[in-house]
Coordinates of C-alpha atoms in Angstrom, one line a residue:
Chain A
X134 CA 0.0 0.0 0.0
X135 CA 1.3 3.4 -0.9
X136 CA 1.0 6.5 1.2
X137 CA -1.5 9.1 0.0
X138 CA -1.0 11.7 2.7
X139 CA 1.8 12.2 5.1
X140 CA 1.6 15.0 7.7
X141 CA 4.8 15.8 9.7
X142 CA 4.6 18.1 12.7
X143 CA 1.8 20.1 11.2
X144 CA 0.3 22.9 13.2
X145 CA -2.0 25.7 12.3
X146 CA -2.1 29.0 14.3
X147 CA -4.2 32.0 13.5
X148 CA -1.9 34.9 14.1
X149 CA -4.0 37.7 12.9
X150 CA -6.2 37.6 16.0
X151 CA -5.5 39.7 19.0
X152 CA -4.2 36.6 20.8
X153 CA -2.8 33.9 18.6
X154 CA -5.2 30.9 18.4
X155 CA -3.8 27.4 18.0
X156 CA -6.1 25.4 15.9
X157 CA -3.9 22.4 15.4
X158 CA -0.8 21.4 17.2
X159 CA 2.0 19.0 16.1
X160 CA -0.1 16.6 14.0
X161 CA 1.7 13.5 12.7
X162 CA -0.5 11.4 10.4
X163 CA -0.2 9.0 7.5
X164 CA -3.1 7.9 5.4
X165 CA -2.6 5.0 3.0
X166 CA -4.1 4.2 -0.4
X167 CA -7.6 2.6 -0.2
X168 CA -8.2 3.6 3.5
X169 CA -11.5 4.8 4.7
X170 CA -10.7 7.2 7.6
X171 CA -13.1 9.0 9.9
X172 CA -12.0 12.1 11.7
X173 CA -14.0 12.5 14.9
X174 CA -14.0 14.9 17.8
X175 CA -16.0 17.5 19.6
X176 CA -16.9 20.8 17.9
X177 CA -14.0 23.2 18.0
X178 CA -11.5 20.5 18.2
X179 CA -10.0 21.4 14.8
X180 CA -11.6 18.8 12.6
X181 CA -12.5 21.2 9.8
X182 CA -9.2 23.0 10.1
X183 CA -7.4 19.6 9.5
X184 CA -9.7 18.9 6.6
X185 CA -8.9 22.2 4.9
X186 CA -5.2 21.5 5.3
X187 CA -5.5 17.9 3.9
X188 CA -7.6 19.4 1.0
X189 CA -4.9 22.0 0.3
X190 CA -7.5 24.7 0.8
X191 CA -5.3 26.1 3.6
X192 CA -1.6 26.2 4.4
X193 CA -0.1 25.0 7.7
X194 CA 1.7 27.5 9.9
X195 CA 4.5 24.9 10.5
X196 CA 5.3 21.3 9.4
X197 CA 4.9 19.6 6.0
X198 CA 2.0 18.0 4.2
X199 CA 3.2 15.5 1.6
X200 CA 0.6 14.5 -0.9
X201 CA 1.5 11.4 -2.9
X202 CA 5.2 12.2 -2.6
X203 CA 4.8 16.0 -3.3
X204 CA 5.6 18.4 -0.5
X205 CA 2.8 20.9 -0.8
X206 CA 3.9 23.3 1.9
X207 CA 4.5 26.8 0.4
X208 CA 3.8 25.4 -3.1
X209 CA 2.6 28.1 -5.4
X210 CA -1.2 28.5 -5.8
X211 CA -1.1 27.2 -9.4
X212 CA 0.4 23.9 -8.2
X213 CA -2.2 23.5 -5.4
X214 CA -5.0 24.3 -7.9
X215 CA -3.7 21.5 -10.2
X216 CA -3.4 19.0 -7.3
X217 CA -6.9 19.8 -6.1
X218 CA -8.2 19.4 -9.6
X219 CA -6.5 16.1 -10.3
X220 CA -6.1 14.4 -6.9
X221 CA -8.8 15.6 -4.5
X222 CA -12.5 15.3 -4.5
X223 CA -14.5 17.5 -2.1
X224 CA -17.8 16.9 -0.4
X225 CA -19.1 19.4 2.1
X226 CA -22.0 19.5 4.5
X227 CA -23.7 21.9 2.1
X228 CA -23.9 20.4 -1.4
X229 CA -22.5 23.4 -3.2
X230 CA -24.1 22.4 -6.5
X231 CA -24.5 25.2 -9.0
X232 CA -28.2 25.9 -9.1
X233 CA -28.2 27.0 -12.8
X234 CA -26.7 23.7 -13.9
X235 CA -28.3 20.3 -14.2
X236 CA -26.9 17.4 -12.2
X237 CA -25.1 16.1 -15.3
X238 CA -23.5 19.5 -15.9
X239 CA -22.5 19.9 -12.3
X240 CA -20.7 16.6 -12.5
X241 CA -19.0 17.6 -15.7
X242 CA -17.6 20.9 -14.2
X243 CA -14.3 19.4 -12.9
X244 CA -13.8 17.4 -16.1
X245 CA -14.3 20.6 -18.2
X246 CA -11.6 22.3 -16.2
X247 CA -9.2 19.4 -16.5
X248 CA -10.0 18.9 -20.2
X249 CA -8.5 15.4 -20.3
X250 CA -11.5 14.0 -22.1
X251 CA -13.6 15.0 -25.2
X252 CA -17.0 16.5 -24.6
X253 CA -18.8 13.3 -25.4
X254 CA -16.4 11.2 -23.2
X255 CA -17.1 13.7 -20.3
X256 CA -20.8 13.2 -20.8
X257 CA -20.5 9.5 -20.8
X258 CA -18.4 9.4 -17.7
X259 CA -20.9 11.8 -15.9
X260 CA -23.7 9.4 -16.9
X261 CA -21.8 6.4 -15.6
X262 CA -21.2 8.2 -12.3
X263 CA -24.9 9.1 -11.9
X264 CA -25.7 5.4 -12.6
X265 CA -23.1 4.2 -10.1
X266 CA -24.7 6.5 -7.4
X267 CA -28.2 5.4 -8.3
X268 CA -29.2 8.6 -9.9
X269 CA -29.8 7.4 -13.4
X270 CA -32.9 9.5 -14.1
X271 CA -31.7 12.7 -12.3
X272 CA -29.2 13.8 -14.9
X273 CA -31.2 16.5 -16.5
X274 CA -32.8 17.8 -13.3
X275 CA -31.6 21.0 -11.7
X276 CA -30.4 20.8 -8.0
X277 CA -33.6 22.6 -6.9
X278 CA -35.6 19.6 -8.3
X279 CA -33.6 17.0 -6.3
X280 CA -34.1 15.8 -2.7
X281 CA -31.5 16.5 -0.1
X282 CA -30.1 13.0 -0.3
X283 CA -30.0 13.1 -4.1
X284 CA -28.2 16.4 -4.1
X285 CA -25.5 15.1 -1.8
X286 CA -25.0 12.0 -4.0
X287 CA -24.7 14.3 -7.1
X288 CA -22.1 16.2 -5.1
X289 CA -20.2 13.0 -4.4
X290 CA -20.4 12.1 -8.0
X291 CA -19.0 15.5 -8.9
X292 CA -16.1 14.9 -6.4
X293 CA -15.3 11.6 -8.2
X294 CA -15.5 13.2 -11.6
X295 CA -11.8 13.4 -12.3
X296 CA -11.1 10.1 -10.6
X297 CA -9.2 11.6 -7.7
X298 CA -6.7 10.0 -5.5
X299 CA -8.8 10.6 -2.4
X300 CA -12.2 11.9 -1.4
X301 CA -12.5 14.5 1.3
X302 CA -15.8 14.8 3.0
X303 CA -16.6 17.4 5.7
X304 CA -19.7 16.3 7.6
X305 CA -21.3 14.9 4.5
X306 CA -24.3 13.7 6.4
X307 CA -24.7 16.8 8.5
X308 CA -27.8 18.0 6.6
X309 CA -29.3 14.5 6.0
X310 CA -31.7 12.2 7.7
X311 CA -30.5 8.9 9.1
X312 CA -31.6 6.9 6.0
X313 CA -29.7 9.2 3.6
X314 CA -26.7 9.5 5.9
X315 CA -26.5 5.7 5.9
X316 CA -26.7 5.7 2.2
X317 CA -23.8 8.2 1.9
X318 CA -21.6 6.1 4.1
X319 CA -22.5 3.0 2.2
X320 CA -21.3 4.8 -0.9
X321 CA -18.0 5.6 0.8
X322 CA -17.6 2.0 1.8
X323 CA -18.3 0.9 -1.7
X324 CA -15.8 3.5 -3.2
X325 CA -13.1 2.2 -0.8
X326 CA -13.8 -1.4 -1.4
X327 CA -14.8 -1.6 -5.1
X328 CA -12.6 1.3 -6.5
X329 CA -9.9 1.2 -3.9
X330 CA -10.4 4.9 -3.2
X331 CA -9.1 6.7 -0.2
X332 CA -11.9 8.4 1.7
X333 CA -11.4 10.8 4.5
X334 CA -14.5 12.0 6.3
X335 CA -15.4 14.1 9.3
X336 CA -18.4 13.1 11.3
X337 CA -20.2 13.7 14.5
X338 CA -22.0 10.4 14.5
X339 CA -20.1 7.7 16.3
X340 CA -22.2 5.0 14.7
X341 CA -21.2 6.2 11.2
X342 CA -17.6 6.7 12.3
X343 CA -17.5 3.1 13.4
X344 CA -18.0 2.0 9.8
X345 CA -14.6 3.5 8.8
X346 CA -11.4 1.4 8.7
X347 CA -9.8 3.8 11.1
X348 CA -10.9 6.6 13.4
X349 CA -8.8 9.7 14.1
X350 CA -9.6 11.4 17.3
X351 CA -9.0 15.2 17.6
X352 CA -9.2 16.9 20.9
X353 CA -8.2 20.6 21.3
X354 CA -6.2 20.4 18.1
X355 CA -4.2 17.3 19.0
X356 CA -4.4 13.7 17.9
X357 CA -5.5 11.5 20.7
X358 CA -5.4 8.1 19.0
X359 CA -4.1 7.6 15.6
Chain B
X44 CA -21.1 22.3 -28.0
X45 CA -18.2 22.8 -25.7
X46 CA -17.7 26.3 -24.5
X47 CA -14.8 27.2 -22.3
X48 CA -15.9 26.7 -18.7
X49 CA -15.7 30.4 -17.6
X50 CA -17.8 31.4 -20.6
X51 CA -20.5 28.9 -20.0
X52 CA -20.7 29.9 -16.3
X53 CA -20.9 33.6 -17.3
X54 CA -23.7 32.8 -19.7
X55 CA -25.6 30.8 -17.1
X56 CA -25.3 33.7 -14.6
X57 CA -26.5 36.3 -17.1
X58 CA -29.4 34.1 -18.1
X59 CA -30.2 33.4 -14.5
X60 CA -30.7 37.1 -13.8
X61 CA -32.6 38.0 -17.0
X62 CA -34.1 41.2 -15.8
X63 CA -31.0 42.9 -14.5
X64 CA -29.1 41.7 -17.6
X65 CA -31.6 43.3 -19.9
X66 CA -31.6 46.5 -17.9
X67 CA -27.8 46.8 -18.0
X68 CA -27.7 46.0 -21.7
X69 CA -30.3 48.7 -22.2
X70 CA -28.2 51.1 -20.3
X71 CA -25.2 50.5 -22.5
X72 CA -27.4 50.6 -25.6
X73 CA -28.7 54.0 -24.6
X74 CA -25.2 55.4 -24.2
X75 CA -24.1 53.9 -27.6
X76 CA -27.3 54.9 -29.4
X77 CA -27.2 58.5 -28.2
X78 CA -23.5 58.7 -28.9
X79 CA -24.1 57.7 -32.5
X80 CA -27.1 59.9 -33.1
X81 CA -25.7 63.0 -31.3
X82 CA -22.3 62.6 -33.0
X83 CA -24.0 62.4 -36.4
X84 CA -26.1 65.4 -35.7
X85 CA -23.2 67.5 -34.4
X86 CA -20.8 66.5 -37.1
X87 CA -23.5 66.7 -39.7
X88 CA -24.2 70.3 -38.7
X89 CA -20.5 71.1 -38.7
X90 CA -20.0 69.5 -42.1
X91 CA -23.0 71.3 -43.5
X92 CA -21.7 74.6 -42.2
X93 CA -18.2 74.0 -43.6
X94 CA -19.7 73.0 -46.9
X95 CA -21.8 76.2 -46.9
X96 CA -18.7 78.3 -46.1
X97 CA -16.7 76.7 -48.8
X98 CA -19.6 77.1 -51.2
X99 CA -20.6 80.7 -50.3
X100 CA -17.6 82.4 -48.9
X101 CA -14.3 83.0 -50.6
X102 CA -11.6 80.5 -49.8
X103 CA -9.0 83.2 -49.3
X104 CA -9.5 87.0 -48.8
X105 CA -6.9 89.7 -48.9
X106 CA -8.0 92.8 -46.9
X107 CA -6.8 96.3 -46.9
X108 CA -5.2 96.1 -43.5
X109 CA -2.0 94.9 -41.9
X110 CA -1.7 92.3 -39.2
X111 CA 0.8 94.4 -37.3
X112 CA 1.3 98.1 -37.4
X113 CA 4.1 99.3 -39.6
X114 CA 7.5 99.8 -38.0
X115 CA 8.6 103.4 -37.7
X116 CA 11.8 104.2 -39.7
X117 CA 13.6 105.4 -36.6
X118 CA 13.1 102.0 -34.9
X119 CA 14.6 100.3 -38.0
X120 CA 17.5 102.7 -37.7
X121 CA 18.3 101.7 -34.1
X122 CA 17.6 98.0 -33.8
X123 CA 17.8 96.4 -30.3
X124 CA 17.4 99.7 -28.6
X125 CA 14.6 101.6 -26.9
X126 CA 13.2 104.3 -29.0
X127 CA 10.8 106.8 -27.6
X128 CA 8.8 108.6 -30.2
X129 CA 6.0 111.1 -29.3
X130 CA 3.2 112.5 -31.3
X131 CA 3.1 109.5 -33.7
X132 CA 0.0 109.6 -35.9
X133 CA -0.8 107.1 -38.7
X134 CA -0.5 108.5 -42.2
X135 CA -3.8 109.7 -43.5
X136 CA -4.0 107.8 -46.7
X137 CA -6.8 106.7 -48.9
X138 CA -7.9 103.3 -47.6
X139 CA -7.7 100.3 -49.8
X140 CA -5.2 97.8 -51.2
X141 CA -2.6 99.9 -53.0
X142 CA -2.0 98.5 -56.4
X143 CA -4.9 96.1 -55.8
X144 CA -5.7 95.6 -59.4
X145 CA -2.1 94.7 -60.2
X146 CA -1.9 92.3 -57.2
X147 CA -5.2 90.7 -58.3
X148 CA -3.8 90.2 -61.8
X149 CA -0.7 88.6 -60.4
X150 CA -2.6 86.3 -58.2
X151 CA -4.8 85.3 -61.1
X152 CA -1.7 83.8 -62.8
X153 CA -1.5 81.1 -60.1
X154 CA -2.8 77.8 -61.2
X155 CA -6.2 76.8 -59.8
X156 CA -7.0 80.3 -58.3
X157 CA -9.8 82.5 -59.5
X158 CA -9.6 86.1 -58.3
X159 CA -12.2 88.8 -57.9
X160 CA -11.2 92.3 -56.9
X161 CA -13.8 94.1 -54.8
X162 CA -14.5 97.4 -53.2
X163 CA -16.9 96.8 -50.3
X164 CA -18.5 99.5 -48.2
X165 CA -21.5 100.4 -46.2
X166 CA -24.5 102.0 -47.9
X167 CA -28.1 102.7 -47.1
X168 CA -30.8 101.2 -49.3
X169 CA -33.9 103.3 -49.2
X170 CA -37.2 102.0 -50.6
X171 CA -40.7 102.9 -49.9
X172 CA -39.8 104.7 -46.7
X173 CA -37.6 101.9 -45.4
X174 CA -33.9 102.4 -44.7
X175 CA -31.6 99.4 -44.5
X176 CA -27.9 99.5 -44.0
X177 CA -26.1 96.9 -46.1
X178 CA -22.7 95.9 -47.2
X179 CA -22.4 96.8 -50.9
X180 CA -19.8 94.8 -52.9
X181 CA -18.5 96.4 -56.0
X182 CA -17.6 93.6 -58.4
X183 CA -16.6 92.7 -61.8
X184 CA -19.5 90.3 -62.7
X185 CA -17.3 88.0 -64.8
X186 CA -14.6 87.7 -62.3
X187 CA -17.0 87.4 -59.3
X188 CA -18.9 84.7 -61.1
X189 CA -15.6 82.7 -61.5
X190 CA -14.5 83.3 -57.9
X191 CA -17.8 82.6 -56.1
X192 CA -21.1 80.7 -56.4
X193 CA -23.1 83.9 -56.9
X194 CA -24.3 82.5 -60.3
X195 CA -25.9 79.4 -58.7
X196 CA -27.3 81.4 -55.8
X197 CA -29.3 83.7 -58.1
X198 CA -33.0 83.0 -57.6
X199 CA -34.3 85.9 -59.7
X200 CA -32.8 88.1 -62.5
X201 CA -29.3 87.5 -63.7
X202 CA -25.8 88.5 -62.8
X203 CA -25.1 89.4 -66.4
X204 CA -27.8 92.2 -66.2
X205 CA -25.2 94.3 -64.5
X206 CA -23.2 94.4 -67.7
X207 CA -26.2 95.8 -69.6
X208 CA -27.5 98.1 -66.9
X209 CA -24.6 99.8 -65.2
X210 CA -26.9 101.1 -62.4
X211 CA -28.2 97.6 -61.6
X212 CA -28.0 96.1 -58.1
X213 CA -28.3 92.6 -56.9
X214 CA -29.7 92.1 -53.4
X215 CA -30.1 89.1 -51.0
X216 CA -33.5 87.4 -50.7
X217 CA -34.0 88.4 -47.1
X218 CA -33.1 92.0 -47.9
X219 CA -35.6 92.0 -50.7
X220 CA -38.3 90.8 -48.3
X221 CA -37.3 93.4 -45.7
X222 CA -37.6 96.2 -48.2
X223 CA -40.6 94.8 -50.0
X224 CA -38.6 95.2 -53.2
X225 CA -39.0 93.0 -56.2
X226 CA -37.1 92.6 -59.4
X227 CA -37.1 95.9 -61.2
X228 CA -37.7 98.0 -58.1
X229 CA -35.7 101.2 -58.0
X230 CA -33.8 101.7 -54.8
X231 CA -32.2 104.8 -53.6
X232 CA -28.6 104.0 -52.6
X233 CA -27.0 106.5 -50.2
X234 CA -23.3 106.2 -49.1
X235 CA -21.7 107.7 -46.0
X236 CA -19.7 109.9 -48.4
X237 CA -23.0 111.6 -49.3
X238 CA -23.3 110.2 -52.8
X239 CA -26.8 109.1 -53.9
X240 CA -27.6 106.8 -56.8
X241 CA -30.8 105.4 -58.0
X242 CA -30.3 101.7 -58.7
X243 CA -32.6 99.1 -60.2
X244 CA -32.9 95.6 -58.7
X245 CA -31.5 93.3 -61.4
X246 CA -31.2 90.2 -59.4
X247 CA -31.9 88.4 -56.1
X248 CA -29.6 85.8 -54.4
X249 CA -30.1 83.3 -51.7
X250 CA -27.1 81.7 -50.0
X251 CA -28.8 80.1 -47.0
X252 CA -26.6 82.1 -44.6
X253 CA -28.8 84.6 -43.0
X254 CA -26.2 87.3 -42.5
X255 CA -25.5 87.4 -46.2
X256 CA -29.1 87.1 -47.4
X257 CA -30.2 90.0 -45.2
X258 CA -27.2 92.3 -45.3
X259 CA -25.4 92.1 -48.7
X260 CA -25.8 93.6 -52.1
X261 CA -23.8 93.6 -55.3
X262 CA -23.2 96.4 -57.9
X263 CA -20.5 97.1 -60.5
X264 CA -17.1 97.9 -59.1
X265 CA -17.2 101.4 -60.7
X266 CA -20.5 102.3 -59.1
X267 CA -19.2 101.2 -55.7
X268 CA -16.1 103.4 -56.3
X269 CA -18.3 106.3 -57.1
X270 CA -20.4 105.8 -54.0
X271 CA -17.4 105.5 -51.8
X272 CA -15.6 108.3 -53.5
X273 CA -12.6 106.0 -53.9
X274 CA -11.6 106.1 -57.6
X275 CA -9.6 103.2 -58.9
X276 CA -9.5 101.6 -55.5
X277 CA -10.3 98.1 -54.2
X278 CA -10.2 96.9 -50.6
X279 CA -10.8 93.2 -50.9
X280 CA -9.5 90.5 -53.1
X281 CA -11.6 87.3 -53.0
X282 CA -10.0 84.1 -54.2
X283 CA -11.5 80.8 -54.9
X284 CA -9.3 77.7 -55.1
X285 CA -9.7 74.5 -56.9
X286 CA -8.3 72.7 -53.8
X287 CA -9.8 74.2 -50.7
X288 CA -7.2 72.6 -48.5
X289 CA -4.5 74.9 -49.9
X290 CA -6.2 78.0 -48.5
X291 CA -4.1 78.4 -45.4
X292 CA -0.8 77.9 -47.2
X293 CA -1.7 80.2 -50.1
X294 CA -2.9 82.9 -47.6
X295 CA 0.3 83.0 -45.7
X296 CA 2.4 82.9 -48.9
X297 CA 0.4 85.9 -50.3
X298 CA 0.6 87.8 -47.0
X299 CA 4.4 87.3 -46.9
X300 CA 4.7 88.5 -50.4
X301 CA 2.4 91.6 -50.4
X302 CA 2.1 92.4 -46.7
X303 CA -1.7 92.8 -46.7
X304 CA -3.6 90.7 -44.3
X305 CA -4.7 87.6 -46.1
X306 CA -6.9 84.9 -44.5
X307 CA -7.8 81.4 -45.5
X308 CA -11.4 80.3 -44.8
X309 CA -10.4 78.5 -41.7
X310 CA -8.9 81.6 -40.1
X311 CA -11.9 83.8 -41.2
X312 CA -14.2 81.4 -39.4
X313 CA -11.9 80.6 -36.5
X314 CA -14.4 81.7 -33.9
X315 CA -17.1 79.4 -35.2
X316 CA -14.7 76.4 -35.4
X317 CA -13.8 77.2 -31.8
X318 CA -17.4 77.0 -30.9
X319 CA -17.7 73.7 -32.7
X320 CA -14.8 72.3 -30.7
X321 CA -16.6 73.5 -27.5
X322 CA -19.8 71.8 -28.7
X323 CA -17.9 68.6 -29.3
X324 CA -16.4 68.7 -25.8
X325 CA -19.8 69.2 -24.2
X326 CA -21.3 66.4 -26.3
X327 CA -18.5 64.0 -25.4
X328 CA -18.9 64.9 -21.7
X329 CA -22.6 64.1 -21.8
X330 CA -22.1 60.8 -23.7
X331 CA -19.3 59.9 -21.4
X332 CA -21.6 60.5 -18.4
X333 CA -24.2 58.2 -19.9
X334 CA -21.5 55.5 -20.3
X335 CA -20.3 56.0 -16.7
X336 CA -23.8 55.6 -15.5
X337 CA -24.1 52.4 -17.5
X338 CA -20.8 51.3 -16.1
X339 CA -22.0 51.8 -12.6
X340 CA -25.0 49.7 -13.4
X341 CA -22.8 46.9 -14.6
X342 CA -20.5 47.2 -11.6
X343 CA -23.5 47.0 -9.3
X344 CA -25.0 43.9 -10.9
X345 CA -21.7 42.1 -11.0
X346 CA -21.1 42.9 -7.4
X347 CA -24.5 41.6 -6.5
X348 CA -24.0 38.4 -8.6
X349 CA -20.7 37.8 -6.9
X350 CA -22.3 38.2 -3.5
X351 CA -25.0 35.8 -4.4
X352 CA -22.6 33.3 -6.0
X353 CA -20.1 33.2 -3.2
X354 CA -20.8 29.5 -2.7
X355 CA -20.3 28.7 -6.3
X356 CA -17.0 30.6 -6.3
X357 CA -16.0 28.6 -3.2
X358 CA -16.7 25.2 -4.7
X359 CA -15.2 26.2 -8.1
X360 CA -12.0 27.3 -6.4
X361 CA -11.9 24.1 -4.3
X362 CA -12.4 22.0 -7.5
X363 CA -9.3 23.7 -8.8
X364 CA -10.4 26.7 -10.9
X365 CA -7.8 29.4 -10.8
X366 CA -8.1 33.1 -9.8
X367 CA -8.0 33.9 -13.5
X368 CA -10.8 31.5 -14.2
X369 CA -13.0 33.1 -11.6
X370 CA -12.0 36.6 -12.8
X371 CA -12.9 35.5 -16.3
X372 CA -16.4 34.4 -15.3
X373 CA -17.3 37.8 -14.2
X374 CA -15.3 39.9 -16.6
X375 CA -16.9 37.9 -19.5
X376 CA -20.3 38.9 -18.2
X377 CA -19.3 42.5 -18.4
X378 CA -17.9 42.0 -21.9
X379 CA -21.0 40.2 -23.1
X380 CA -23.3 43.0 -21.7
X381 CA -21.0 45.5 -23.4
X382 CA -21.1 43.7 -26.7
X383 CA -24.9 43.1 -26.6
X384 CA -25.4 46.8 -25.5
X385 CA -23.2 48.0 -28.3
X386 CA -25.1 46.0 -30.9
X387 CA -28.4 47.1 -29.6
X388 CA -27.1 50.6 -29.3
X389 CA -26.0 50.6 -33.0
X390 CA -29.6 49.7 -33.9
X391 CA -30.9 52.3 -31.6
X392 CA -28.5 54.9 -33.0
X393 CA -29.5 54.0 -36.6
X394 CA -33.2 54.2 -35.7
X395 CA -32.7 57.6 -33.9
X396 CA -31.1 59.0 -37.0
X397 CA -33.9 57.8 -39.3
X398 CA -36.3 59.5 -36.9
X399 CA -34.3 62.7 -36.7
X400 CA -34.0 62.9 -40.5
X401 CA -37.7 62.5 -41.0
X402 CA -38.6 65.5 -38.8
X403 CA -38.8 68.7 -40.8
X404 CA -37.3 71.6 -38.9
X405 CA -38.0 75.0 -40.0
X406 CA -35.1 77.4 -39.3
X407 CA -35.5 79.6 -42.4
X408 CA -36.1 82.9 -40.7
X409 CA -33.8 85.1 -38.6
X410 CA -31.7 82.3 -37.5
X411 CA -28.0 81.6 -38.1
X412 CA -28.5 79.8 -41.3
X413 CA -31.3 78.1 -43.2
X414 CA -31.9 74.5 -42.4
X415 CA -34.9 72.5 -43.5
X416 CA -34.1 69.1 -41.9
X417 CA -31.4 67.6 -39.7
X418 CA -28.0 67.3 -41.3
X419 CA -26.6 64.0 -40.3
X420 CA -23.1 62.9 -40.9
X421 CA -23.1 59.1 -41.1
X422 CA -19.8 57.4 -40.7
X423 CA -18.7 53.9 -39.5
X424 CA -16.3 55.8 -37.3
X425 CA -19.1 56.7 -34.8
X426 CA -20.2 53.0 -34.6
X427 CA -16.7 51.8 -34.0
X428 CA -15.8 54.5 -31.5
X429 CA -19.0 54.0 -29.5
X430 CA -18.8 50.2 -29.6
X431 CA -15.2 50.1 -28.4
X432 CA -15.9 52.6 -25.7
X433 CA -19.0 50.6 -24.5
X434 CA -17.2 47.3 -24.4
X435 CA -14.2 48.9 -22.6
X436 CA -16.4 50.6 -20.0
X437 CA -18.4 47.4 -19.4
X438 CA -15.2 45.3 -19.1
X439 CA -13.6 47.7 -16.6
X440 CA -16.8 48.0 -14.6
X441 CA -16.9 44.2 -14.4
X442 CA -13.2 43.7 -13.8
X443 CA -13.2 45.7 -10.5
X444 CA -15.6 43.4 -8.6
X445 CA -14.3 40.3 -10.5
X446 CA -10.9 40.9 -9.0
X447 CA -12.3 40.9 -5.5
X448 CA -14.2 37.7 -6.3
X449 CA -11.0 36.0 -7.4
X450 CA -9.5 36.8 -4.0
X451 CA -12.2 35.1 -2.0
X452 CA -10.9 32.3 0.1
X453 CA -13.0 29.1 -0.3
X454 CA -12.4 28.1 3.4
X455 CA -14.1 31.3 4.7
X456 CA -17.2 30.6 2.6
X457 CA -17.4 26.9 3.3
X458 CA -17.1 27.6 7.0
X459 CA -20.1 30.0 7.0
X460 CA -22.2 27.8 4.6
X461 CA -22.4 24.8 6.9

């Protein structure tokens, strides 16, 4: 198994506050290919801050984040953009689907930025993804015409569009009922198992967290068990 | 179809806010439309005026005056020194261009120049109890016909009648109306020198320029010399050029040679051209203001769209769209509004011109000049200028908020969206 993410002595401190606030302190963490990892912890423990660092949306104050052998610390924005485009898929608590675009077009957004496929190939891949996530008939509907669970599944399909190295999910079931939350986690399990995808998710729900291969516990910005 | 991603996003946002989009396009279109129509009107009027001047007025005139006073001999004797001379009085000489006939003959030798020597002076025309002061031009009918358009401007009688009736007079149409005089009327002409002649109206002219039609009359040069008691004198040499653009060069060459003040048509009408320039500045300011208002509209809309689409921006940036992509999404909206506005504005401008042209306006009495309908100057230049200006203004107005959008940090938005 290869290492997807390697964090070495990573900390994140907000220095532009009146008193510096330490969000994360000396995090050492390795996540391997095909792992399904759940990050758990009380609110304010730094889960989201860790997510943003792992997703290259934020930069650490100290330490190194090595993504698939590339040290991303202090890398130029253009390199980070490329890595996010090719290697990372994002799912958030809010679906962040573009309301003017159909489910199919939303899924095609990352592919159209990457431009590795022809238009018809992109379309075909988007349709396959919809099919895989059980949304075969939802392709031409706008996000406003979908249910909450369907929207989140479209968002996951979009995150998978460029066949990323790992999927990053920030409270993906936070806005969903139990049935849909269960469905989302089943999808994560399937992705890890069938497609050997690395999935990293934050969750509040201990029952859902228990379904992951590994749980990472954050308390006050520090890892408790890793 | 596979449009570039920022372009299809820009289109989706514009279509999503149809009302505001239409309003901002209309704003730009107004600016462009009025720019075109007003420019055409303004330039049309200017062009009409210039054409009239070139048609009616001499291209170059030599006058019986000097641009600067003559230098006193004593000053020439002591160059670079201070000379105090008291009791200096200009020589009392008969006014007029000395050797004018000879000068006129010399100028007439130049290729492409027709020359008419003239003695002009103020006289009173008296008819039926009415006294009107006019400028009487004493002319040689053949030479004047060659050096002006008097022949074409005749609306009654004939210029050649002056050759058969030496006491004939030709008056402007407005003057004829003022006096109530018709062809064949016998006017009493009184000069300030006290000479009185009875002259018969042998012709009526109409130039379209009010000042001339109401205040100018023509008679034989000899009659004018008798009236002014200035035998053998002329005080004006009118020239007409085959190429009007040579006027200024020829004028300064003649002035350098003969010393008499000589003006090209541009210099003679300098004050009016100055006025034109002022009009143009005012117009450009007004049109500029319209475009600035349209620009503010676009700025406002793009700012609102960006505020509403913060979440889209956040996810697009997380997906991997660059700052430039985000900028492009919103700048393209401005560009598209600008282009659509310009196209619509072109149609509007064209329509406005059709409308303006169809309105008859009656400015035949007492005004600056006679105009029967709007003079429009149509040129692709106005369309190109206004289009470029509109697209530029729209792009800048969109670029300012777009730059801010590109700097948004996805993390800040994601945090608040949960």
